[in-house]
Amino acid sequence: MISTFVSCYAMSGSSCLRWKMAAPIQRGTDHHKTFGAKAYLALYYATPEGTDEEGELLTPYLKEFHEIFNSGRLKPGSRLLDVGSGPTIHQLISASRFCTEIVCAEYTENNRAEIEKWVKKDPDMHDWTPFFKFVADLEGDSSSWEARQSHLRDAIKEVITCDVTKPEPFAPRQYQEFDVVTTTLCLEAACPDRESYSAPVRNITRLLKPGGTFVLAGVTNQTFYTVGGYKFFTLPIDSSFMREVFEKAGYVDINIKSFPATNPENNTISDIDGFVVLHASKAEI
Ligand SMILES: C[S@@+](CC[C@H](N)C(=O)[O-])C[C@H]1O[C@@H](n2cnc3c(N)ncnc32)[C@H](O)[C@@H]1O
């Protein structure tokens, strides 16, 4: 694998791309070698409108996160755990208004490094400015975006390693229960089959306060997405499966909104048929 990978660099751009597209679908530990943080950000997170290929999917998802957190469910001073953050922070913007402590948990070192770069204002960081401006507009105060950026930088206290397929996903770290947990596009990328999807939900739930909120954004019926020319595995699931998993994990007030893909016939970068935003409360004991 390594020698083939190295020789890929020696090929011209188009033959290298052909080799990557023909490579086996990437999954599990492959993420450490082939999930290109920069390529992922450039393709999927250049603007809040998302990609031309997938159609406008990101905007409704950002609006839904705004609605969820604008509803007064979080008290100022809340603590948030984000699971499978990837190299992204857009999923935290709406909630961060109410948070003084955010822990980002992510599987690969390269992705964690991208978040660290943004927190430290490294010159090589991804530019999330358009996302802050978009959310500030939704909140009705377009002048607040810079203050929101500084606040989120201060609120991100740790970027830690995690593996949701393990019984203790955040080991060796130990935490008191959080007020809110978020996870976006992670579980269907990390879990190889439907049986293994429920365990991380239960394991993450242990770190949520009774009455706390779980917010999940997920893709539906997708089998792959593309990063830097490689195809990555996605577990195809739908909203009724997600509802069942969250009911069994002890959640109440499960609310799921579905957003169908707007451009499936021209989409060459994934086979997404839509996405969902789920929010639910952990039952009080
Ligand atoms: C499609 S990306 C989503 C990233 C980001 N949350 C977003 O919304 O764009 C899938 C993420 O799942 C992470 N991942 C893959 N396997 C994992 C595992 N076993 N445990 C935790 N995260 C994992 C990958 O490293 C990657 O960051």
CSV table of C-alpha atoms and ligand atoms in Angstrom, one decimal:
chain,number,residue,atom,x,y,z
A,1,MET,CA,0.0,0.0,0.0
A,2,ILE,CA,2.7,2.5,1.0
A,3,SER,CA,4.8,1.9,-2.1
A,4,THR,CA,1.7,2.3,-4.3
A,5,PHE,CA,0.8,5.4,-2.4
A,6,VAL,CA,4.3,6.9,-2.9
A,7,SER,CA,4.3,6.0,-6.6
A,8,CYS,CA,1.1,7.9,-6.9
A,9,TYR,CA,3.0,11.1,-6.2
A,10,ALA,CA,5.3,10.3,-9.1
A,11,MET,CA,2.4,10.1,-11.5
A,12,SER,CA,0.9,13.0,-13.4
A,13,GLY,CA,-2.2,14.6,-11.7
A,14,SER,CA,-4.8,12.9,-13.8
A,15,SER,CA,-3.3,9.4,-13.6
A,16,CYS,CA,-2.9,9.8,-9.9
A,17,LEU,CA,-6.6,10.8,-9.6
A,18,ARG,CA,-7.6,7.7,-11.6
A,19,TRP,CA,-5.5,5.5,-9.3
A,20,LYS,CA,-7.2,7.0,-6.3
A,21,MET,CA,-10.7,6.6,-7.7
A,22,ALA,CA,-9.8,2.9,-8.4
A,23,ALA,CA,-8.5,2.4,-4.9
A,24,PRO,CA,-10.6,0.4,-2.5
A,25,ILE,CA,-13.2,2.4,-0.7
A,26,GLN,CA,-11.6,4.0,2.3
A,27,ARG,CA,-12.8,3.2,5.8
A,28,GLY,CA,-11.8,2.8,9.4
A,29,THR,CA,-8.1,3.3,9.9
A,30,ASP,CA,-7.7,4.4,6.3
A,31,HIS,CA,-8.8,7.8,7.5
A,32,HIS,CA,-5.4,8.3,9.2
A,33,LYS,CA,-3.6,8.0,5.8
A,34,THR,CA,-5.9,9.2,3.1
A,35,PHE,CA,-8.5,11.6,4.6
A,36,GLY,CA,-7.1,14.9,3.4
A,37,ALA,CA,-8.2,17.6,5.8
A,38,LYS,CA,-7.4,20.5,3.4
A,39,ALA,CA,-9.0,18.8,0.4
A,40,TYR,CA,-12.2,18.1,2.5
A,41,LEU,CA,-12.4,21.8,3.6
A,42,ALA,CA,-11.7,23.1,0.1
A,43,LEU,CA,-14.4,20.9,-1.5
A,44,TYR,CA,-17.2,20.9,1.1
A,45,TYR,CA,-16.6,24.1,3.2
A,46,ALA,CA,-15.5,26.9,0.9
A,47,THR,CA,-18.8,28.7,1.4
A,48,PRO,CA,-22.0,28.2,3.5
A,49,GLU,CA,-23.8,27.3,0.2
A,50,GLY,CA,-21.7,24.1,0.1
A,51,THR,CA,-20.8,22.4,-3.2
A,52,ASP,CA,-22.3,22.8,-6.7
A,53,GLU,CA,-22.2,19.0,-7.1
A,54,GLU,CA,-24.3,18.2,-4.0
A,55,GLY,CA,-26.6,21.2,-4.4
A,56,GLU,CA,-27.5,23.6,-1.6
A,57,LEU,CA,-27.4,21.3,1.4
A,58,LEU,CA,-25.3,23.2,3.9
A,59,THR,CA,-27.5,26.3,4.1
A,60,PRO,CA,-30.6,24.5,5.4
A,61,TYR,CA,-28.5,22.6,7.9
A,62,LEU,CA,-26.9,25.8,9.3
A,63,LYS,CA,-30.4,27.3,9.5
A,64,GLU,CA,-31.7,24.3,11.4
A,65,PHE,CA,-28.8,24.5,13.9
A,66,HIS,CA,-29.6,28.2,14.4
A,67,GLU,CA,-33.3,27.3,15.1
A,68,ILE,CA,-32.3,24.6,17.6
A,69,PHE,CA,-30.0,26.8,19.6
A,70,ASN,CA,-31.9,30.0,19.2
A,71,SER,CA,-34.8,28.4,21.0
A,72,GLY,CA,-33.5,29.0,24.5
A,73,ARG,CA,-32.6,25.4,25.3
A,74,LEU,CA,-29.0,26.2,26.4
A,75,LYS,CA,-28.3,28.4,29.4
A,76,PRO,CA,-25.3,30.8,29.2
A,77,GLY,CA,-22.2,29.0,30.5
A,78,SER,CA,-23.1,25.6,29.0
A,79,ARG,CA,-20.5,22.9,28.2
A,80,LEU,CA,-20.5,21.2,24.7
A,81,LEU,CA,-18.9,18.1,23.4
A,82,ASP,CA,-18.5,17.7,19.6
A,83,VAL,CA,-17.8,14.2,18.4
A,84,GLY,CA,-16.0,13.4,15.1
A,85,SER,CA,-15.4,17.1,14.5
A,86,GLY,CA,-13.2,16.5,11.5
A,87,PRO,CA,-11.3,19.7,10.5
A,88,THR,CA,-14.5,21.8,10.9
A,89,ILE,CA,-16.0,24.3,13.4
A,90,HIS,CA,-19.1,25.6,11.5
A,91,GLN,CA,-21.2,23.1,13.4
A,92,LEU,CA,-20.3,24.9,16.7
A,93,ILE,CA,-21.1,28.5,15.7
A,94,SER,CA,-24.8,28.7,16.7
A,95,ALA,CA,-24.4,26.8,20.0
A,96,SER,CA,-21.2,28.6,20.9
A,97,ARG,CA,-23.1,31.8,21.9
A,98,PHE,CA,-24.2,29.9,25.0
A,99,CYS,CA,-21.0,28.0,25.7
A,100,THR,CA,-18.0,28.7,27.8
A,101,GLU,CA,-16.4,25.3,27.3
A,102,ILE,CA,-16.3,23.3,24.1
A,103,VAL,CA,-14.4,20.0,23.6
A,104,CYS,CA,-13.8,18.9,20.0
A,105,ALA,CA,-13.1,15.2,19.7
A,106,GLU,CA,-11.7,13.8,16.5
A,107,TYR,CA,-10.2,10.6,15.1
A,108,THR,CA,-7.3,11.8,12.9
A,109,GLU,CA,-4.4,13.9,13.8
A,110,ASN,CA,-4.5,16.0,10.6
A,111,ASN,CA,-8.1,17.0,11.3
A,112,ARG,CA,-7.4,17.9,14.9
A,113,ALA,CA,-4.4,20.0,13.7
A,114,GLU,CA,-6.8,22.0,11.4
A,115,ILE,CA,-9.0,22.9,14.3
A,116,GLU,CA,-6.0,23.8,16.4
A,117,LYS,CA,-4.7,26.0,13.6
A,118,TRP,CA,-8.0,27.9,13.5
A,119,VAL,CA,-8.0,28.4,17.3
A,120,LYS,CA,-4.5,29.8,17.2
A,121,LYS,CA,-5.1,31.9,14.1
A,122,ASP,CA,-2.3,30.1,12.2
A,123,PRO,CA,-1.8,31.7,8.7
A,124,ASP,CA,-2.5,28.3,7.2
A,125,MET,CA,-6.0,28.0,8.8
A,126,HIS,CA,-9.2,27.5,6.9
A,127,ASP,CA,-11.2,30.7,6.5
A,128,TRP,CA,-14.6,30.3,8.3
A,129,THR,CA,-15.5,34.0,8.0
A,130,PRO,CA,-18.4,33.5,5.5
A,131,PHE,CA,-19.9,31.0,7.9
A,132,PHE,CA,-19.7,33.4,10.9
A,133,LYS,CA,-21.3,36.1,8.8
A,134,PHE,CA,-24.0,33.8,7.6
A,135,VAL,CA,-24.9,32.8,11.2
A,136,ALA,CA,-24.7,36.4,12.5
A,137,ASP,CA,-27.2,37.4,9.8
A,138,LEU,CA,-29.5,34.6,10.9
A,139,GLU,CA,-29.3,35.9,14.4
A,140,GLY,CA,-30.2,39.4,13.2
A,141,ASP,CA,-27.0,41.1,14.1
A,142,SER,CA,-24.6,41.0,11.2
A,143,SER,CA,-22.0,43.2,13.0
A,144,SER,CA,-21.5,40.5,15.7
A,145,TRP,CA,-19.6,38.0,13.5
A,146,GLU,CA,-16.1,39.0,14.6
A,147,ALA,CA,-17.0,38.9,18.3
A,148,ARG,CA,-18.6,35.4,17.7
A,149,GLN,CA,-15.4,34.2,16.1
A,150,SER,CA,-13.3,35.4,19.1
A,151,HIS,CA,-15.8,33.8,21.5
A,152,LEU,CA,-15.7,30.4,19.8
A,153,ARG,CA,-11.9,30.5,19.8
A,154,ASP,CA,-11.9,31.2,23.6
A,155,ALA,CA,-14.6,28.5,24.2
A,156,ILE,CA,-12.7,25.7,22.5
A,157,LYS,CA,-10.7,24.4,25.4
A,158,GLU,CA,-9.5,21.1,24.1
A,159,VAL,CA,-9.1,19.2,20.8
A,160,ILE,CA,-8.9,15.6,21.8
A,161,THR,CA,-8.6,12.2,20.1
A,162,CYS,CA,-11.6,9.9,20.0
A,163,ASP,CA,-12.6,6.6,18.4
A,164,VAL,CA,-16.4,6.1,18.5
A,165,THR,CA,-16.0,2.4,17.7
A,166,LYS,CA,-14.4,1.9,21.1
A,167,PRO,CA,-16.4,1.3,24.4
A,168,GLU,CA,-14.6,4.3,25.9
A,169,PRO,CA,-14.4,6.7,22.9
A,170,PHE,CA,-12.6,9.5,24.7
A,171,ALA,CA,-10.1,7.4,26.8
A,172,PRO,CA,-8.0,8.2,28.7
A,173,ARG,CA,-9.9,11.5,29.1
A,174,GLN,CA,-12.7,11.7,31.7
A,175,TYR,CA,-15.3,14.4,31.8
A,176,GLN,CA,-18.3,15.5,33.8
A,177,GLU,CA,-21.5,15.2,31.9
A,178,PHE,CA,-22.0,17.9,29.2
A,179,ASP,CA,-25.1,20.1,28.6
A,180,VAL,CA,-25.1,19.4,24.9
A,181,VAL,CA,-23.5,16.9,22.5
A,182,THR,CA,-23.2,17.6,18.8
A,183,THR,CA,-22.0,15.2,16.0
A,184,THR,CA,-22.1,15.9,12.3
A,185,LEU,CA,-21.6,13.4,9.5
A,186,CYS,CA,-19.4,11.2,11.8
A,187,LEU,CA,-21.3,8.1,12.9
A,188,GLU,CA,-22.3,7.0,9.4
A,189,ALA,CA,-18.6,7.5,8.3
A,190,ALA,CA,-17.2,5.6,11.3
A,191,CYS,CA,-19.7,2.7,11.9
A,192,PRO,CA,-19.3,-0.2,9.5
A,193,ASP,CA,-22.8,-1.6,9.9
A,194,ARG,CA,-26.2,-0.9,11.5
A,195,GLU,CA,-25.4,-3.1,14.5
A,196,SER,CA,-22.4,-1.0,15.4
A,197,TYR,CA,-24.1,2.4,15.0
A,198,SER,CA,-26.1,2.1,18.3
A,199,ALA,CA,-23.1,1.5,20.6
A,200,PRO,CA,-21.5,4.9,20.1
A,201,VAL,CA,-24.8,6.7,20.6
A,202,ARG,CA,-25.1,4.9,23.9
A,203,ASN,CA,-21.5,5.5,24.9
A,204,ILE,CA,-21.7,9.2,24.0
A,205,THR,CA,-25.0,9.5,25.9
A,206,ARG,CA,-23.2,8.5,29.1
A,207,LEU,CA,-21.4,11.9,28.9
A,208,LEU,CA,-24.6,13.9,28.5
A,209,LYS,CA,-26.6,15.3,31.5
A,210,PRO,CA,-30.1,14.0,32.0
A,211,GLY,CA,-32.3,16.5,30.2
A,212,GLY,CA,-29.3,17.5,28.0
A,213,THR,CA,-29.6,17.9,24.3
A,214,PHE,CA,-28.1,15.7,21.5
A,215,VAL,CA,-27.9,17.3,18.1
A,216,LEU,CA,-26.9,15.2,15.1
A,217,ALA,CA,-26.6,16.1,11.4
A,218,GLY,CA,-26.4,13.0,9.2
A,219,VAL,CA,-26.6,12.0,5.6
A,220,THR,CA,-29.2,9.6,4.4
A,221,ASN,CA,-28.8,6.5,2.1
A,222,GLN,CA,-25.3,7.5,1.1
A,223,THR,CA,-22.8,4.8,0.4
A,224,PHE,CA,-19.7,7.0,-0.4
A,225,TYR,CA,-18.3,10.5,-0.6
A,226,THR,CA,-15.1,11.8,-2.1
A,227,VAL,CA,-12.2,13.5,-0.5
A,228,GLY,CA,-9.0,14.4,-2.5
A,229,GLY,CA,-9.9,11.8,-5.1
A,230,TYR,CA,-10.5,9.0,-2.7
A,231,LYS,CA,-13.9,7.5,-2.1
A,232,PHE,CA,-14.8,7.1,1.6
A,233,PHE,CA,-17.4,4.6,3.0
A,234,THR,CA,-20.7,5.8,4.4
A,235,LEU,CA,-23.2,3.5,6.1
A,236,PRO,CA,-26.5,4.0,4.3
A,237,ILE,CA,-29.2,4.7,6.9
A,238,ASP,CA,-32.4,6.8,7.0
A,239,SER,CA,-34.3,8.9,9.5
A,240,SER,CA,-36.5,6.0,10.8
A,241,PHE,CA,-33.4,4.0,11.7
A,242,MET,CA,-31.9,7.0,13.5
A,243,ARG,CA,-35.2,7.6,15.5
A,244,GLU,CA,-35.2,3.9,16.6
A,245,VAL,CA,-31.5,4.1,17.8
A,246,PHE,CA,-32.2,7.3,19.8
A,247,GLU,CA,-35.4,5.9,21.3
A,248,LYS,CA,-33.6,2.8,22.4
A,249,ALA,CA,-30.7,4.9,23.9
A,250,GLY,CA,-33.2,6.6,26.2
A,251,TYR,CA,-34.0,9.9,24.4
A,252,VAL,CA,-37.3,11.7,24.5
A,253,ASP,CA,-38.7,14.6,22.4
A,254,ILE,CA,-36.9,13.3,19.3
A,255,ASN,CA,-37.3,15.8,16.5
A,256,ILE,CA,-36.0,15.0,13.0
A,257,LYS,CA,-36.0,17.3,10.0
A,258,SER,CA,-35.2,15.8,6.6
A,259,PHE,CA,-33.8,17.7,3.7
A,260,PRO,CA,-33.8,15.9,0.3
A,261,ALA,CA,-30.7,16.4,-2.0
A,262,THR,CA,-31.4,19.0,-4.7
A,263,ASN,CA,-29.0,17.9,-7.3
A,264,PRO,CA,-28.7,14.0,-7.2
A,265,GLU,CA,-28.5,13.6,-11.0
A,266,ASN,CA,-25.4,15.8,-11.4
A,267,ASN,CA,-23.7,14.8,-8.2
A,268,THR,CA,-20.3,13.2,-8.9
A,269,ILE,CA,-18.8,13.6,-5.4
A,270,SER,CA,-21.2,11.5,-3.4
A,271,ASP,CA,-24.4,9.6,-3.7
A,272,ILE,CA,-26.2,11.5,-0.9
A,273,ASP,CA,-30.0,11.4,-1.2
A,274,GLY,CA,-30.5,14.0,1.6
A,275,PHE,CA,-29.6,14.7,5.1
A,276,VAL,CA,-31.3,15.0,8.4
A,277,VAL,CA,-30.9,17.1,11.5
A,278,LEU,CA,-32.0,15.4,14.7
A,279,HIS,CA,-32.3,16.8,18.1
A,280,ALA,CA,-33.4,15.0,21.2
A,281,SER,CA,-33.3,15.2,25.0
A,282,LYS,CA,-31.8,12.6,27.2
A,283,ALA,CA,-34.5,11.4,29.5
A,284,GLU,CA,-34.4,12.7,33.1
A,285,ILE,CA,-33.7,9.9,35.6
B,1,LIG,C1,-17.5,13.2,6.8
B,1,LIG,S1,-16.3,13.6,8.1
B,1,LIG,C2,-17.3,14.8,9.1
B,1,LIG,C3,-16.4,15.8,9.7
B,1,LIG,C4,-17.2,17.0,10.3
B,1,LIG,N1,-17.9,16.6,11.5
B,1,LIG,C5,-18.2,17.6,9.4
B,1,LIG,O1,-19.3,17.9,9.8
B,1,LIG,O2,-17.8,18.0,8.2
B,1,LIG,C6,-16.3,12.1,9.0
B,1,LIG,C7,-15.4,12.3,10.2
B,1,LIG,O3,-15.5,11.1,11.0
B,1,LIG,C8,-14.2,10.8,11.5
B,1,LIG,N2,-14.1,9.4,11.9
B,1,LIG,C9,-13.9,8.3,11.2
B,1,LIG,N3,-13.8,7.2,11.9
B,1,LIG,C10,-14.0,7.6,13.2
B,1,LIG,C11,-14.0,6.9,14.5
B,1,LIG,N4,-13.8,5.6,14.5
B,1,LIG,N5,-14.2,7.7,15.6
B,1,LIG,C12,-14.4,9.0,15.5
B,1,LIG,N6,-14.4,9.7,14.3
B,1,LIG,C13,-14.2,9.0,13.2
B,1,LIG,C14,-13.3,11.2,10.4
B,1,LIG,O4,-12.0,11.3,10.9
B,1,LIG,C15,-13.9,12.4,9.9
B,1,LIG,O5,-13.4,13.5,10.6
